[in-house]
Amino acid sequence: MAETSGCMAVMSDPDALRLLGLLSAPERLRAFSALVLGAGTGEEVALRSGLPVKDALRALDQLERGGIAARSAEGRWSPRPETLRAAVTAAAEDRSAAPVPEGTPADQARVLRSFTRDGRILTLPVQRAKRLILLDHVARAFEPGLRYTEPEVNAMLRAFYSDHALLRRSLVDEGFLDRDGSRYWRCGGTVDV
């Protein structure tokens, strides 16, 4: 875990992935579920999870080392769901802190943060309004008044999305780019002044 703030730990994406990995093993997931459902001893966890006692105890030890289970001085086990909540919160904060162009309205910034990561498009939105926001963002990479060859356009679009041909067609279809044979130019979208 990264650092502690109050009673909840602040986690990074690697911490969230580590927790997912911890719960990806069926035995540990079953043991954690038994704790959430109220089991408190190794025998109760084994009974509720259907695991042999030895496997249940091993899973509980691993969950404790991972920070999502705790053993009291009396030997009773309890889940630590706040660790999972902290991972979700940290992942959401990381995403909401992703950079967007200065002056971008909040609703458009939310769309950009939802569909991009490190400047690359994760997926094109199905909803047209959201897709237009994303396409407008991409169109800003093209200088108004300049003409680009198709290879130049493809190279620029590959920096945004793996399917550059789909992105190019979408920009043309939605009126952000126009073309004449193999030459493209920007014809729409927001212009930075």
GROMACS .gro file of C-alpha atoms in nm:
model
  193
    1MET     CA    1   0.000   0.000   0.000
    2ALA     CA    2   0.114   0.351  -0.069
    3GLU     CA    3   0.045   0.590   0.220
    4THR     CA    4  -0.212   0.613   0.494
    5SER     CA    5  -0.465   0.892   0.516
    6GLY     CA    6  -0.697   0.863   0.817
    7CYS     CA    7  -0.828   0.509   0.838
    8MET     CA    8  -0.812   0.438   0.465
    9ALA     CA    9  -0.496   0.371   0.270
   10VAL     CA   10  -0.435   0.560  -0.052
   11MET     CA   11  -0.360   0.312  -0.328
   12SER     CA   12  -0.205   0.330  -0.671
   13ASP     CA   13  -0.309   0.136  -0.981
   14PRO     CA   14  -0.042  -0.130  -0.912
   15ASP     CA   15  -0.198  -0.177  -0.566
   16ALA     CA   16  -0.542  -0.221  -0.723
   17LEU     CA   17  -0.402  -0.477  -0.967
   18ARG     CA   18  -0.229  -0.659  -0.682
   19LEU     CA   19  -0.561  -0.684  -0.496
   20LEU     CA   20  -0.737  -0.813  -0.804
   21GLY     CA   21  -0.463  -1.071  -0.843
   22LEU     CA   22  -0.502  -1.166  -0.478
   23LEU     CA   23  -0.874  -1.230  -0.523
   24SER     CA   24  -0.834  -1.402  -0.860
   25ALA     CA   25  -0.741  -1.732  -0.695
   26PRO     CA   26  -1.064  -1.926  -0.625
   27GLU     CA   27  -0.953  -2.039  -0.276
   28ARG     CA   28  -0.876  -1.685  -0.163
   29LEU     CA   29  -1.196  -1.548  -0.314
   30ARG     CA   30  -1.400  -1.818  -0.137
   31ALA     CA   31  -1.223  -1.751   0.193
   32PHE     CA   32  -1.276  -1.375   0.161
   33SER     CA   33  -1.644  -1.431   0.077
   34ALA     CA   34  -1.683  -1.648   0.387
   35LEU     CA   35  -1.534  -1.367   0.599
   36VAL     CA   36  -1.774  -1.114   0.444
   37LEU     CA   37  -2.062  -1.350   0.523
   38GLY     CA   38  -1.963  -1.358   0.890
   39ALA     CA   39  -1.720  -1.645   0.938
   40GLY     CA   40  -1.462  -1.556   1.200
   41THR     CA   41  -1.246  -1.861   1.263
   42GLY     CA   42  -1.045  -2.078   1.028
   43GLU     CA   43  -1.292  -2.362   1.083
   44GLU     CA   44  -1.593  -2.139   1.009
   45VAL     CA   45  -1.425  -2.010   0.691
   46ALA     CA   46  -1.354  -2.369   0.586
   47LEU     CA   47  -1.715  -2.468   0.653
   48ARG     CA   48  -1.869  -2.170   0.469
   49SER     CA   49  -1.627  -2.181   0.178
   50GLY     CA   50  -1.620  -2.557   0.131
   51LEU     CA   51  -1.241  -2.556   0.157
   52PRO     CA   52  -1.033  -2.796   0.364
   53VAL     CA   53  -0.924  -2.625   0.690
   54LYS     CA   54  -0.557  -2.628   0.582
   55ASP     CA   55  -0.642  -2.450   0.252
   56ALA     CA   56  -0.872  -2.204   0.426
   57LEU     CA   57  -0.598  -2.109   0.674
   58ARG     CA   58  -0.343  -2.068   0.395
   59ALA     CA   59  -0.587  -1.846   0.201
   60LEU     CA   60  -0.657  -1.638   0.513
   61ASP     CA   61  -0.284  -1.586   0.572
   62GLN     CA   62  -0.243  -1.469   0.212
   63LEU     CA   63  -0.543  -1.236   0.244
   64GLU     CA   64  -0.394  -1.094   0.563
   65ARG     CA   65  -0.058  -1.032   0.395
   66GLY     CA   66  -0.249  -0.864   0.110
   67GLY     CA   67  -0.427  -0.631   0.351
   68ILE     CA   68  -0.785  -0.744   0.292
   69ALA     CA   69  -0.822  -0.961   0.602
   70ALA     CA   70  -0.713  -0.911   0.961
   71ARG     CA   71  -0.672  -1.140   1.261
   72SER     CA   72  -0.753  -1.005   1.607
   73ALA     CA   73  -0.548  -1.077   1.918
   74GLU     CA   74  -0.811  -1.339   2.006
   75GLY     CA   75  -0.751  -1.515   1.673
   76ARG     CA   76  -1.078  -1.408   1.503
   77TRP     CA   77  -1.064  -1.318   1.137
   78SER     CA   78  -1.243  -1.024   0.977
   79PRO     CA   79  -1.259  -0.884   0.625
   80ARG     CA   80  -1.112  -0.543   0.543
   81PRO     CA   81  -1.340  -0.420   0.261
   82GLU     CA   82  -1.212  -0.065   0.318
   83THR     CA   83  -0.893  -0.174   0.142
   84LEU     CA   84  -1.095  -0.265  -0.167
   85ARG     CA   85  -1.292   0.062  -0.145
   86ALA     CA   86  -0.965   0.254  -0.126
   87ALA     CA   87  -0.842   0.079  -0.443
   88VAL     CA   88  -1.159   0.173  -0.629
   89THR     CA   89  -1.141   0.532  -0.504
   90ALA     CA   90  -0.775   0.564  -0.604
   91ALA     CA   91  -0.841   0.424  -0.951
   92ALA     CA   92  -1.129   0.670  -0.999
   93GLU     CA   93  -0.913   0.960  -0.878
   94ASP     CA   94  -0.632   0.860  -1.114
   95ARG     CA   95  -0.874   0.863  -1.403
   96SER     CA   96  -1.033   1.195  -1.303
   97ALA     CA   97  -0.687   1.352  -1.282
   98ALA     CA   98  -0.602   1.260  -1.642
   99PRO     CA   99  -0.496   1.569  -1.837
  100VAL     CA  100  -0.739   1.732  -2.077
  101PRO     CA  101  -0.690   2.050  -2.278
  102GLU     CA  102  -0.707   2.363  -2.066
  103GLY     CA  103  -1.048   2.528  -2.071
  104THR     CA  104  -1.234   2.208  -2.162
  105PRO     CA  105  -1.587   2.220  -2.015
  106ALA     CA  106  -1.641   1.974  -1.728
  107ASP     CA  107  -1.889   1.753  -1.918
  108GLN     CA  108  -1.648   1.718  -2.213
  109ALA     CA  109  -1.355   1.656  -1.977
  110ARG     CA  110  -1.550   1.367  -1.819
  111VAL     CA  111  -1.602   1.210  -2.162
  112LEU     CA  112  -1.234   1.248  -2.251
  113ARG     CA  113  -1.126   1.096  -1.921
  114SER     CA  114  -1.370   0.806  -1.962
  115PHE     CA  115  -1.258   0.710  -2.312
  116THR     CA  116  -0.886   0.793  -2.311
  117ARG     CA  117  -0.585   0.682  -2.113
  118ASP     CA  118  -0.245   0.846  -2.146
  119GLY     CA  119  -0.369   1.038  -2.452
  120ARG     CA  120  -0.486   0.726  -2.637
  121ILE     CA  121  -0.844   0.634  -2.713
  122LEU     CA  122  -0.950   0.315  -2.536
  123THR     CA  123  -1.269   0.272  -2.737
  124LEU     CA  124  -1.493   0.491  -2.949
  125PRO     CA  125  -1.817   0.575  -2.769
  126VAL     CA  126  -2.140   0.435  -2.906
  127GLN     CA  127  -2.337   0.748  -2.817
  128ARG     CA  128  -2.290   1.000  -3.095
  129ALA     CA  129  -2.267   1.302  -2.862
  130LYS     CA  130  -1.976   1.146  -2.672
  131ARG     CA  131  -1.812   1.028  -2.995
  132LEU     CA  132  -1.829   1.385  -3.132
  133ILE     CA  133  -1.649   1.517  -2.823
  134LEU     CA  134  -1.373   1.262  -2.874
  135LEU     CA  135  -1.348   1.331  -3.249
  136ASP     CA  136  -1.331   1.706  -3.183
  137HIS     CA  137  -1.041   1.639  -2.946
  138VAL     CA  138  -0.859   1.438  -3.214
  139ALA     CA  139  -0.931   1.697  -3.485
  140ARG     CA  140  -0.738   1.958  -3.283
  141ALA     CA  141  -0.420   1.775  -3.382
  142PHE     CA  142  -0.472   1.895  -3.741
  143GLU     CA  143  -0.373   2.250  -3.823
  144PRO     CA  144  -0.651   2.442  -4.002
  145GLY     CA  145  -0.546   2.543  -4.354
  146LEU     CA  146  -0.287   2.267  -4.399
  147ARG     CA  147  -0.330   1.973  -4.634
  148TYR     CA  148  -0.212   1.631  -4.523
  149THR     CA  149  -0.133   1.318  -4.723
  150GLU     CA  150  -0.308   0.997  -4.621
  151PRO     CA  151   0.012   0.850  -4.471
  152GLU     CA  152   0.056   1.169  -4.263
  153VAL     CA  153  -0.304   1.146  -4.140
  154ASN     CA  154  -0.263   0.777  -4.059
  155ALA     CA  155   0.056   0.843  -3.862
  156MET     CA  156  -0.114   1.118  -3.660
  157LEU     CA  157  -0.421   0.905  -3.591
  158ARG     CA  158  -0.215   0.601  -3.484
  159ALA     CA  159  -0.094   0.813  -3.193
  160PHE     CA  160  -0.458   0.830  -3.076
  161TYR     CA  161  -0.608   0.492  -3.167
  162SER     CA  162  -0.497   0.154  -3.300
  163ASP     CA  163  -0.771   0.146  -3.569
  164HIS     CA  164  -0.657   0.460  -3.750
  165ALA     CA  165  -0.871   0.380  -4.057
  166LEU     CA  166  -1.192   0.376  -3.847
  167LEU     CA  167  -1.088   0.698  -3.677
  168ARG     CA  168  -1.010   0.863  -4.014
  169ARG     CA  169  -1.349   0.758  -4.158
  170SER     CA  170  -1.527   0.884  -3.849
  171LEU     CA  171  -1.352   1.222  -3.871
  172VAL     CA  172  -1.451   1.254  -4.238
  173ASP     CA  173  -1.808   1.125  -4.188
  174GLU     CA  174  -1.871   1.363  -3.897
  175GLY     CA  175  -1.731   1.666  -4.080
  176PHE     CA  176  -1.408   1.722  -3.887
  177LEU     CA  177  -1.187   1.636  -4.188
  178ASP     CA  178  -1.252   1.658  -4.559
  179ARG     CA  179  -1.066   1.495  -4.841
  180ASP     CA  180  -0.994   1.523  -5.210
  181GLY     CA  181  -0.842   1.201  -5.336
  182SER     CA  182  -0.554   1.128  -5.102
  183ARG     CA  183  -0.529   1.477  -4.946
  184TYR     CA  184  -0.701   1.562  -4.617
  185TRP     CA  185  -0.762   1.890  -4.437
  186ARG     CA  186  -0.940   2.002  -4.127
  187CYS     CA  187  -1.281   2.148  -4.198
  188GLY     CA  188  -1.456   2.141  -3.860
  189GLY     CA  189  -1.426   2.119  -3.487
  190THR     CA  190  -1.311   2.350  -3.215
  191VAL     CA  191  -1.029   2.588  -3.306
  192ASP     CA  192  -0.794   2.703  -3.031
  193VAL     CA  193  -0.736   3.078  -3.041
   0.00000   0.00000   0.00000
